[in-house]
CSV table of C-alpha atoms and ligand atoms in Angstrom, one decimal:
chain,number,residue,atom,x,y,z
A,1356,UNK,CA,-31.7,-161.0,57.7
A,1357,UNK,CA,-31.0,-157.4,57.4
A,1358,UNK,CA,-28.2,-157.6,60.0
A,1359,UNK,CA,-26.4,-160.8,58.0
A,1360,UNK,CA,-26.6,-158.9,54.7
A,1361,UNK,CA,-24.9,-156.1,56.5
A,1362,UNK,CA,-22.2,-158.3,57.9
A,1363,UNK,CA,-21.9,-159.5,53.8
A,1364,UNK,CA,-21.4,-156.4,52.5
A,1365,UNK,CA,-19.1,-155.2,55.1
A,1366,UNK,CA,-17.0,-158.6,54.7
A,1367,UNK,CA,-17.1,-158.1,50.8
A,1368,UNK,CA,-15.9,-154.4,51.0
A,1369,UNK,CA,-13.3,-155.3,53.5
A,1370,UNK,CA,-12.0,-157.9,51.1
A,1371,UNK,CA,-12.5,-156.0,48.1
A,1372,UNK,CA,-10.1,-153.5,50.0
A,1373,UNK,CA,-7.2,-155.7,50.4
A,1374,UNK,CA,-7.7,-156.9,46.9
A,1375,UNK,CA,-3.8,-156.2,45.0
A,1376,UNK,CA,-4.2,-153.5,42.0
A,1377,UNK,CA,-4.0,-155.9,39.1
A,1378,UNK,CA,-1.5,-154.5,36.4
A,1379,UNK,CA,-1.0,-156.1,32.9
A,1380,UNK,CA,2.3,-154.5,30.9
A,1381,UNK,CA,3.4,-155.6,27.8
A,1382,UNK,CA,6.8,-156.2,28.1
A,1383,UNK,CA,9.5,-157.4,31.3
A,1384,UNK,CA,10.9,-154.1,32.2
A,1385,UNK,CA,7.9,-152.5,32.8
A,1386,UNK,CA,7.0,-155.2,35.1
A,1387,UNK,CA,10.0,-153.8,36.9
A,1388,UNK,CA,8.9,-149.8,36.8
A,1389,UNK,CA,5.2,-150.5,38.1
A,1390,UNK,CA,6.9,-152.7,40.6
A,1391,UNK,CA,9.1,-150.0,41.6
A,1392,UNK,CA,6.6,-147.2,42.1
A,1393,UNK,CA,3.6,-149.3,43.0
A,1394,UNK,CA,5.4,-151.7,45.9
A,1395,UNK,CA,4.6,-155.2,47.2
A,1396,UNK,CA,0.8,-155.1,47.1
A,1397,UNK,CA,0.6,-154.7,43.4
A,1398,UNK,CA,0.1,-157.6,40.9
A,1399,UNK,CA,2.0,-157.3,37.9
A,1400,UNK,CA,1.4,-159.4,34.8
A,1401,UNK,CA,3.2,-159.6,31.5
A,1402,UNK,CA,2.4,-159.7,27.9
A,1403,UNK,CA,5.1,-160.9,26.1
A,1404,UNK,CA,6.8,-164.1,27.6
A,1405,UNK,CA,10.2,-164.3,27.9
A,1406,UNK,CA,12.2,-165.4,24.6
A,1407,UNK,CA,9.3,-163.8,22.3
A,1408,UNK,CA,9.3,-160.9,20.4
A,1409,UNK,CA,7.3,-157.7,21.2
A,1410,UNK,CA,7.2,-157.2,17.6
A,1411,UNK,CA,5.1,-160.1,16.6
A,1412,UNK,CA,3.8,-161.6,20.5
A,1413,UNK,CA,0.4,-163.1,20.1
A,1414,UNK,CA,-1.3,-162.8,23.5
A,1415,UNK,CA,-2.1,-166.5,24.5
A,1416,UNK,CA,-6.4,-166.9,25.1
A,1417,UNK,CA,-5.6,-167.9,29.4
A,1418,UNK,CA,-3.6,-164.1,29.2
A,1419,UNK,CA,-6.5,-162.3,27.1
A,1420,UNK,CA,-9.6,-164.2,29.4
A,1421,UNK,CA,-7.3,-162.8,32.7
A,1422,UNK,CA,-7.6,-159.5,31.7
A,1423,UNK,CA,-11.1,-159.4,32.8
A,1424,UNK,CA,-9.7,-159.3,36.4
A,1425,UNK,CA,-6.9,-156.7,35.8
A,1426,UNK,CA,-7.5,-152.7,37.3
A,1427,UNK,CA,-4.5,-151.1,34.1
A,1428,UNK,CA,-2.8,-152.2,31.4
A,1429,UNK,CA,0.4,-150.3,30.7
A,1430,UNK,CA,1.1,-149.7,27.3
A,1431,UNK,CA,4.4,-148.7,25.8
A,1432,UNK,CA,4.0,-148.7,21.8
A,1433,UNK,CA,5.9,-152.0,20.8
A,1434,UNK,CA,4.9,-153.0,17.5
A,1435,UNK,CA,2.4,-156.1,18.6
A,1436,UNK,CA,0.7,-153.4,20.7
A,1437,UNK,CA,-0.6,-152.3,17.3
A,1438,UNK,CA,-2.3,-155.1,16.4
A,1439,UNK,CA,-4.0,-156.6,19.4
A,1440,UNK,CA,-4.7,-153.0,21.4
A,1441,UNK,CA,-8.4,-153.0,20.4
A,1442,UNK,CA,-8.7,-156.8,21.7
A,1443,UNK,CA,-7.3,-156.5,24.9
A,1444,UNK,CA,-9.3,-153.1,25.5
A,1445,UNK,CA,-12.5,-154.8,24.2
A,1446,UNK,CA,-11.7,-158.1,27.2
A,1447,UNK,CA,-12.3,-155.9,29.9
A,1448,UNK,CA,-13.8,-152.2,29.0
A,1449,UNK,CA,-13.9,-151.0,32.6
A,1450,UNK,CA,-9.8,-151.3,32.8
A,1451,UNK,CA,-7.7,-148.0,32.5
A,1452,UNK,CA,-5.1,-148.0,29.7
A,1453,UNK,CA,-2.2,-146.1,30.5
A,1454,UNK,CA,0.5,-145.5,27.2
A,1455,UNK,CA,3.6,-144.6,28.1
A,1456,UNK,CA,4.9,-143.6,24.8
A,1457,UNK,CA,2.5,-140.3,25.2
A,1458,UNK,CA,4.2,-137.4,25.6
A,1459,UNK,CA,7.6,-138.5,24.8
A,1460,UNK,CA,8.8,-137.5,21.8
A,1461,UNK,CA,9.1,-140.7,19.8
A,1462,UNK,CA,12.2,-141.1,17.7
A,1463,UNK,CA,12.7,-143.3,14.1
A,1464,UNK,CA,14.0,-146.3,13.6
A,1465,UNK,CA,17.3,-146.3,11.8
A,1466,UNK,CA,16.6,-146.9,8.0
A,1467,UNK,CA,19.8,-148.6,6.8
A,1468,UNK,CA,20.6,-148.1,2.8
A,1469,UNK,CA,18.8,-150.4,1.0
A,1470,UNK,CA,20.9,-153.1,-0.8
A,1471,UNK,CA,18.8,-153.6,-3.4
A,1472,UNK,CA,18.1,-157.2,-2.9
A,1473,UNK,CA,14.5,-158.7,-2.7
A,1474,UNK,CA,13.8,-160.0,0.3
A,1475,UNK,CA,14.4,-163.9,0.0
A,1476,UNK,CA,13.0,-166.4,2.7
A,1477,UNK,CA,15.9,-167.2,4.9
A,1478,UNK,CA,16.5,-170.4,6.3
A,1479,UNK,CA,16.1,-169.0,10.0
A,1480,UNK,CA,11.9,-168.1,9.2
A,1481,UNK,CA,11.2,-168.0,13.1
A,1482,UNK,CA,13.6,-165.3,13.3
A,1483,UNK,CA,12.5,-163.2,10.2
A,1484,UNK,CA,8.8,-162.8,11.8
A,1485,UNK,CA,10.6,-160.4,13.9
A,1486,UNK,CA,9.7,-157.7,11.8
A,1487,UNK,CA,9.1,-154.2,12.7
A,1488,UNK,CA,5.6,-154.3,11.0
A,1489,UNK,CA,7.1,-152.4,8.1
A,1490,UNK,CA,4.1,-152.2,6.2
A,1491,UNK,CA,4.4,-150.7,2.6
A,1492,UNK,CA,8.1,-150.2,2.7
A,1493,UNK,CA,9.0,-151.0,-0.6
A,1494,UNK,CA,11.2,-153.8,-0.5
A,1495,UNK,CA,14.3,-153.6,-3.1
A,1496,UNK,CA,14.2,-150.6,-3.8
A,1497,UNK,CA,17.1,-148.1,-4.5
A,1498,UNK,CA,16.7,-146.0,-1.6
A,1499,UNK,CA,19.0,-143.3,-3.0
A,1500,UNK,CA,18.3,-140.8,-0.4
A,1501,UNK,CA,14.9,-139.7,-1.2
A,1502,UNK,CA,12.9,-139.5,2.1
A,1503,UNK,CA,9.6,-140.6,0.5
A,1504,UNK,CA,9.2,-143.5,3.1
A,1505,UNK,CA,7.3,-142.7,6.2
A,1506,UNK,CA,9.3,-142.8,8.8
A,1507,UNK,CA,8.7,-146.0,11.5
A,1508,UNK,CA,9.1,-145.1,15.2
A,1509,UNK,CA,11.0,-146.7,17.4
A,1510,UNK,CA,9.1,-148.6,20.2
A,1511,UNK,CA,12.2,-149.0,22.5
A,1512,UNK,CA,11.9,-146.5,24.9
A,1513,UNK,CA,12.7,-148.0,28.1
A,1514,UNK,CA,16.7,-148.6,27.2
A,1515,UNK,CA,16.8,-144.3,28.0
A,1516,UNK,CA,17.0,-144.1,31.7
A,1517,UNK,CA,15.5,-140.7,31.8
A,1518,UNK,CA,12.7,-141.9,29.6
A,1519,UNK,CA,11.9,-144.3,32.3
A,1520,UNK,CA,11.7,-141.9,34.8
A,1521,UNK,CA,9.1,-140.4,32.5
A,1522,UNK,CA,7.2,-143.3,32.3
A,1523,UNK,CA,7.1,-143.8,36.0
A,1524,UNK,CA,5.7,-140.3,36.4
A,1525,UNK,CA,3.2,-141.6,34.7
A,1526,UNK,CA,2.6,-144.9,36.4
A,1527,UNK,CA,2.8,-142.9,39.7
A,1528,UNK,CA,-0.3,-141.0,39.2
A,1529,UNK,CA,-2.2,-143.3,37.7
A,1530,UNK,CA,-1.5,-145.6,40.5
A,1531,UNK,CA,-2.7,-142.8,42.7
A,1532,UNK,CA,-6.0,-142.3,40.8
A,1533,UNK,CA,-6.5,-146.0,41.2
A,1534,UNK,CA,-5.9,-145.9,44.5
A,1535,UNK,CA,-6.0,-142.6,46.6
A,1536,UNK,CA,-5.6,-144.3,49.9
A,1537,UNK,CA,-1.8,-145.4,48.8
A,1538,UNK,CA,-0.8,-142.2,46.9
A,1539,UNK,CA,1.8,-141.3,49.5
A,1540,UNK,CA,2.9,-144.8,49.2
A,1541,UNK,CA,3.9,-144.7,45.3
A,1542,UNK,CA,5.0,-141.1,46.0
A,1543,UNK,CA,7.3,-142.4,48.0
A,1544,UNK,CA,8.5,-145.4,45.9
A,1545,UNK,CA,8.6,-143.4,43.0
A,1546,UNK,CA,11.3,-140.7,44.5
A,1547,UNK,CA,13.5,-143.8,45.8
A,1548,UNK,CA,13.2,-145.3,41.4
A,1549,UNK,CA,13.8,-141.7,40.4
A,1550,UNK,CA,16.9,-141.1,42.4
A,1551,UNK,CA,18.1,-144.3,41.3
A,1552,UNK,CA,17.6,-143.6,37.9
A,1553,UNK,CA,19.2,-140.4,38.1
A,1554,UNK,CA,22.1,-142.3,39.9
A,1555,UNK,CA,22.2,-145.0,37.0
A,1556,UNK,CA,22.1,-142.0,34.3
A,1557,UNK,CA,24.9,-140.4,36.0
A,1558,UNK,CA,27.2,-144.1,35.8
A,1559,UNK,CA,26.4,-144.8,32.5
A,1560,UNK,CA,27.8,-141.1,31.5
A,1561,UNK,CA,30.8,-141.1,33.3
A,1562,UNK,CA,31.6,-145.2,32.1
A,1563,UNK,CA,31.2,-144.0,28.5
A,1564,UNK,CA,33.5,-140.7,28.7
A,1565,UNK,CA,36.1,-140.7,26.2
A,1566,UNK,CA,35.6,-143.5,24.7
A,1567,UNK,CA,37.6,-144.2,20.9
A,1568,UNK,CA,34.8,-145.3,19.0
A,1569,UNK,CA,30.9,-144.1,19.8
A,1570,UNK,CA,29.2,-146.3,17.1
A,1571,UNK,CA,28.3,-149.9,17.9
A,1572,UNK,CA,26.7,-152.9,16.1
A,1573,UNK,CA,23.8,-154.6,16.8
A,1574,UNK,CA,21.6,-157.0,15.2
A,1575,UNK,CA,18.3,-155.6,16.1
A,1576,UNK,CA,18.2,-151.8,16.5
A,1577,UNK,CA,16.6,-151.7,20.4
A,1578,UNK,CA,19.0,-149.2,21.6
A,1579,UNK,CA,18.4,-146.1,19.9
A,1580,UNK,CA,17.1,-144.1,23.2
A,1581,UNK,CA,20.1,-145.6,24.9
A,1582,UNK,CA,22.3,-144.1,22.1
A,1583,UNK,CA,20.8,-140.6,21.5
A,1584,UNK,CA,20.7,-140.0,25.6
A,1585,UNK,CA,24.7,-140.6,25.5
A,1586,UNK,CA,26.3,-139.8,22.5
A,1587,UNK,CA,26.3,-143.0,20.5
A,1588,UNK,CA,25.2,-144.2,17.4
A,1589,UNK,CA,24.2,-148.0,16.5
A,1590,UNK,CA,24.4,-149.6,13.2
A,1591,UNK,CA,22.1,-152.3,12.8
A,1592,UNK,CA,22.8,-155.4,11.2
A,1593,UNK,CA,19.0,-156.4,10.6
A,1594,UNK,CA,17.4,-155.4,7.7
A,1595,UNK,CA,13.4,-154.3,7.6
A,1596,UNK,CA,13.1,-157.2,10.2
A,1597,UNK,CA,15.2,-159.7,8.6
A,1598,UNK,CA,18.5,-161.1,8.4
A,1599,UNK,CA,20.5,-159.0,5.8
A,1600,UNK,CA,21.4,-160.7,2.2
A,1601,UNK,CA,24.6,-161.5,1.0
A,1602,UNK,CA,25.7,-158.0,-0.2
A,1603,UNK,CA,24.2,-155.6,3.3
A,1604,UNK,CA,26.3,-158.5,4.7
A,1605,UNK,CA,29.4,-158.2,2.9
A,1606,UNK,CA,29.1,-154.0,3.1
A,1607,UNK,CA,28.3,-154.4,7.1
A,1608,UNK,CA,31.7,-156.4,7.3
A,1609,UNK,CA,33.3,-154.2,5.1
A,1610,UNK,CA,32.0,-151.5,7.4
A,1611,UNK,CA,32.7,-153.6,10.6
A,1612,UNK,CA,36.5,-153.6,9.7
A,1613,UNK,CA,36.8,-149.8,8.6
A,1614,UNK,CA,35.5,-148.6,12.2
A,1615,UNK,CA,37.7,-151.8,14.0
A,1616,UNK,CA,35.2,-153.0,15.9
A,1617,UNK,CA,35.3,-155.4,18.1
A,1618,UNK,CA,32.4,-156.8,19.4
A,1619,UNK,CA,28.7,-157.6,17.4
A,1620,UNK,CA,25.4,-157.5,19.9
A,1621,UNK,CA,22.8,-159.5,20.0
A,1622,UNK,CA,19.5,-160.0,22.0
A,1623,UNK,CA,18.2,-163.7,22.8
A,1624,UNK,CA,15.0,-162.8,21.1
A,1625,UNK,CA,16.5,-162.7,18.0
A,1626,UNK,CA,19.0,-164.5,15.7
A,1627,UNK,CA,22.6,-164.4,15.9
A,1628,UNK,CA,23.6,-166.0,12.9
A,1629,UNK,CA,24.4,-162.6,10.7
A,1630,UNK,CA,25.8,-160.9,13.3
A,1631,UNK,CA,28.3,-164.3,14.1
A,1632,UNK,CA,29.2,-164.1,10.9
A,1633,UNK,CA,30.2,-160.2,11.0
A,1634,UNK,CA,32.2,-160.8,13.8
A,1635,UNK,CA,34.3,-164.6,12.7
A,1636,UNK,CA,34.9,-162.1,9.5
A,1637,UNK,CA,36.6,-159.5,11.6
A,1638,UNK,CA,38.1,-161.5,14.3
A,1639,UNK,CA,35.6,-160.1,16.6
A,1640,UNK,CA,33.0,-161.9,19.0
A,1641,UNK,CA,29.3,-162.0,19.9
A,1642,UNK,CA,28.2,-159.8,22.7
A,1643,UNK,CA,24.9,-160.8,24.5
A,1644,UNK,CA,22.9,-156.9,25.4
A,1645,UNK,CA,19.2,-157.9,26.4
A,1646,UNK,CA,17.0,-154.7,25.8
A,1647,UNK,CA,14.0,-156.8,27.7
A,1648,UNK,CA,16.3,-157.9,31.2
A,1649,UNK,CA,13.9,-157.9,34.3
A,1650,UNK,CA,17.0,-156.2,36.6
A,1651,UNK,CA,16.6,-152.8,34.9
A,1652,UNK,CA,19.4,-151.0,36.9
A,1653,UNK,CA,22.3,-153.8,36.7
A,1654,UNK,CA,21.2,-154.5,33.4
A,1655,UNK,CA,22.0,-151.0,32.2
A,1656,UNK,CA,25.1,-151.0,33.9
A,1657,UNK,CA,26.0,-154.3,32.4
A,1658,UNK,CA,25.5,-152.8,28.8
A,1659,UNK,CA,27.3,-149.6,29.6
A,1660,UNK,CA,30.6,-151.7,30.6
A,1661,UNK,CA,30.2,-153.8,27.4
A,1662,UNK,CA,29.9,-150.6,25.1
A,1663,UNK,CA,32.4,-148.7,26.9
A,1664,UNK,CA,35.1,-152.3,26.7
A,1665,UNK,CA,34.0,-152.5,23.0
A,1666,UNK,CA,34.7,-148.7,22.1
A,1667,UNK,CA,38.1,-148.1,24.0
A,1668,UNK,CA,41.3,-149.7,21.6
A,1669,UNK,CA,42.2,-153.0,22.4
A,1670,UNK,CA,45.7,-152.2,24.3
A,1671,UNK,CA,47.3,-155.6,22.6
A,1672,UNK,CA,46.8,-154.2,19.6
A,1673,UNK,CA,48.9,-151.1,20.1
B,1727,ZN,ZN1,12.7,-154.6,19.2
């Protein structure tokens, strides 16, 4: 008896040792950062299914009740984050919670002007959850430059390539911790992501050298990081979450036409009905730039090609 419940416990450590690190993030690239450092014997779950928001994703019950099985969740401060953190800490207490927003230096949301108008209900409802959770900001008002609104950070960290190599420093060690026995392992992985970063960071400066115009338009503001890491500046079509009303329309077109821009971005989360109709006003067209792509690397490069086609003169037009 005493010899068969050795055998049992030696059979249950030896399978609890081969067990995968269970990893929950909340949104797709992250998937691909743990992936990265942690390698092929990690587990790697995500919050917020493709096509939702991170703004406003409700965690289904089959993700919450598998949380009871996961080692980490890695946060990163997107706006859903906010309201369901407490939940998905309380479904399993013995998981670590790693955020990756700490210790980077979180930057605000752009504010655009307000126009004024009350918020109406829009025809596109599905699309006008996607708010930022802009609690208290006083809607209508005459925002005539007095900074008496707090300030909402901006959640999109990951679209700064040497933000991400931040957050994997962080994923690295806490990997380790985890799991001494493949520290050298993620140490390893994480040198071969960090290189590429660098590599990537290095592309997407020397694609958007020189370029005519440095402001772009977008509907939803993800790209912030991406734009204070290299010199550019978005304007965002979306206002306070929502589709803009006739008159932050009509300005954004008026705007649109000053600057000669040519192309409008969009994300497949979110509407593109405003920012079509900014760019059939110009002559311009829709632009696809998906902040939450699973390919990190070639995603980045992708947008950096985009911008840098949409900022240099159309040679036709000379
Ligand atoms: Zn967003």
């Amino acid at each position: 008896m005493r010899y068969l419940l050795a055998l049992l416990l030696t059979l249950l450590n030896g399978s609890a040792g081969a067990e995968p690190l269970r990893v929950f993030v909340s949104v797709l690239p992250q998937k691909t950062f743990v992936e990265r450092v942690g390698g092929p014997g990690i587990d790697v779950q995500v919050m917020v299914q493709p096509g939702a928001s991170p703004h406003t994703y409700d965690p289904t019950p089959r993700q919450v009740a598998a949380l009871a099985q996961a080692d980490l969740y890695v946060a990163v401060g997107v706006s859903f984050e906010d309201a369901w953190m407490g939940r998905i800490r309380a479904a399993n207490p013995r998981m670590r919670v790693l955020d990756s927003s700490q210790g980077i230096d979180l930057r605000a949301m752009e504010a655009p002007d307000h126009d004024g108008e009350p918020g109406r209900g829009h025809a596109d409802e599905g699309q006008s959850k996607a708010a930022h959770g802009l609690g208290g900001h006083g809607e209508g008002e005459s925002g005539q430059g007095v900074g008496h609104e707090p300030q909402v950070r901006d959640p999109h960290l990951w679209t700064s390539p040497p933000l991400v190599k931040q957050m994997a420093v962080g994923i690295r060690d806490v990997l380790t911790q985890l799991d001494p026995g493949n520290g050298p392992a993620y140490a390893a992985n994480f040198d071969a992501f960090s290189t590429e970063l660098d590599a990537l960071d290095q592309e997407i400066r020397t694609r958007l050298t020189g370029l005519a115009s440095r402001r772009f338009m977008v509907y939803h503001p993800a790209w912030g990081y991406f734009a204070d890491t290299y010199g550019l500046t978005q304007v965002a079509i979306e206002r306070e979450g929502k589709e803009p009303g006739p008159r932050a329309l009509a300005a954004l077109i008026e705007q649109a036409r000053r600057e000669q821009v040519k192309a409008i971005f969009v994300q497949p989360q979110f509407s593109r009905k405003a920012a079509a109709q900014v760019a059939s006003a110009i002559g311009g067209r829709v632009e696809v730039m998906d902040p939450l792509a699973a390919d990190y690397v070639d995603n980045l490069k992708r947008v950096a090609s985009v911008l840098a086609e949409a900022g240099t003169p159309n040679p036709l037009s000379q």
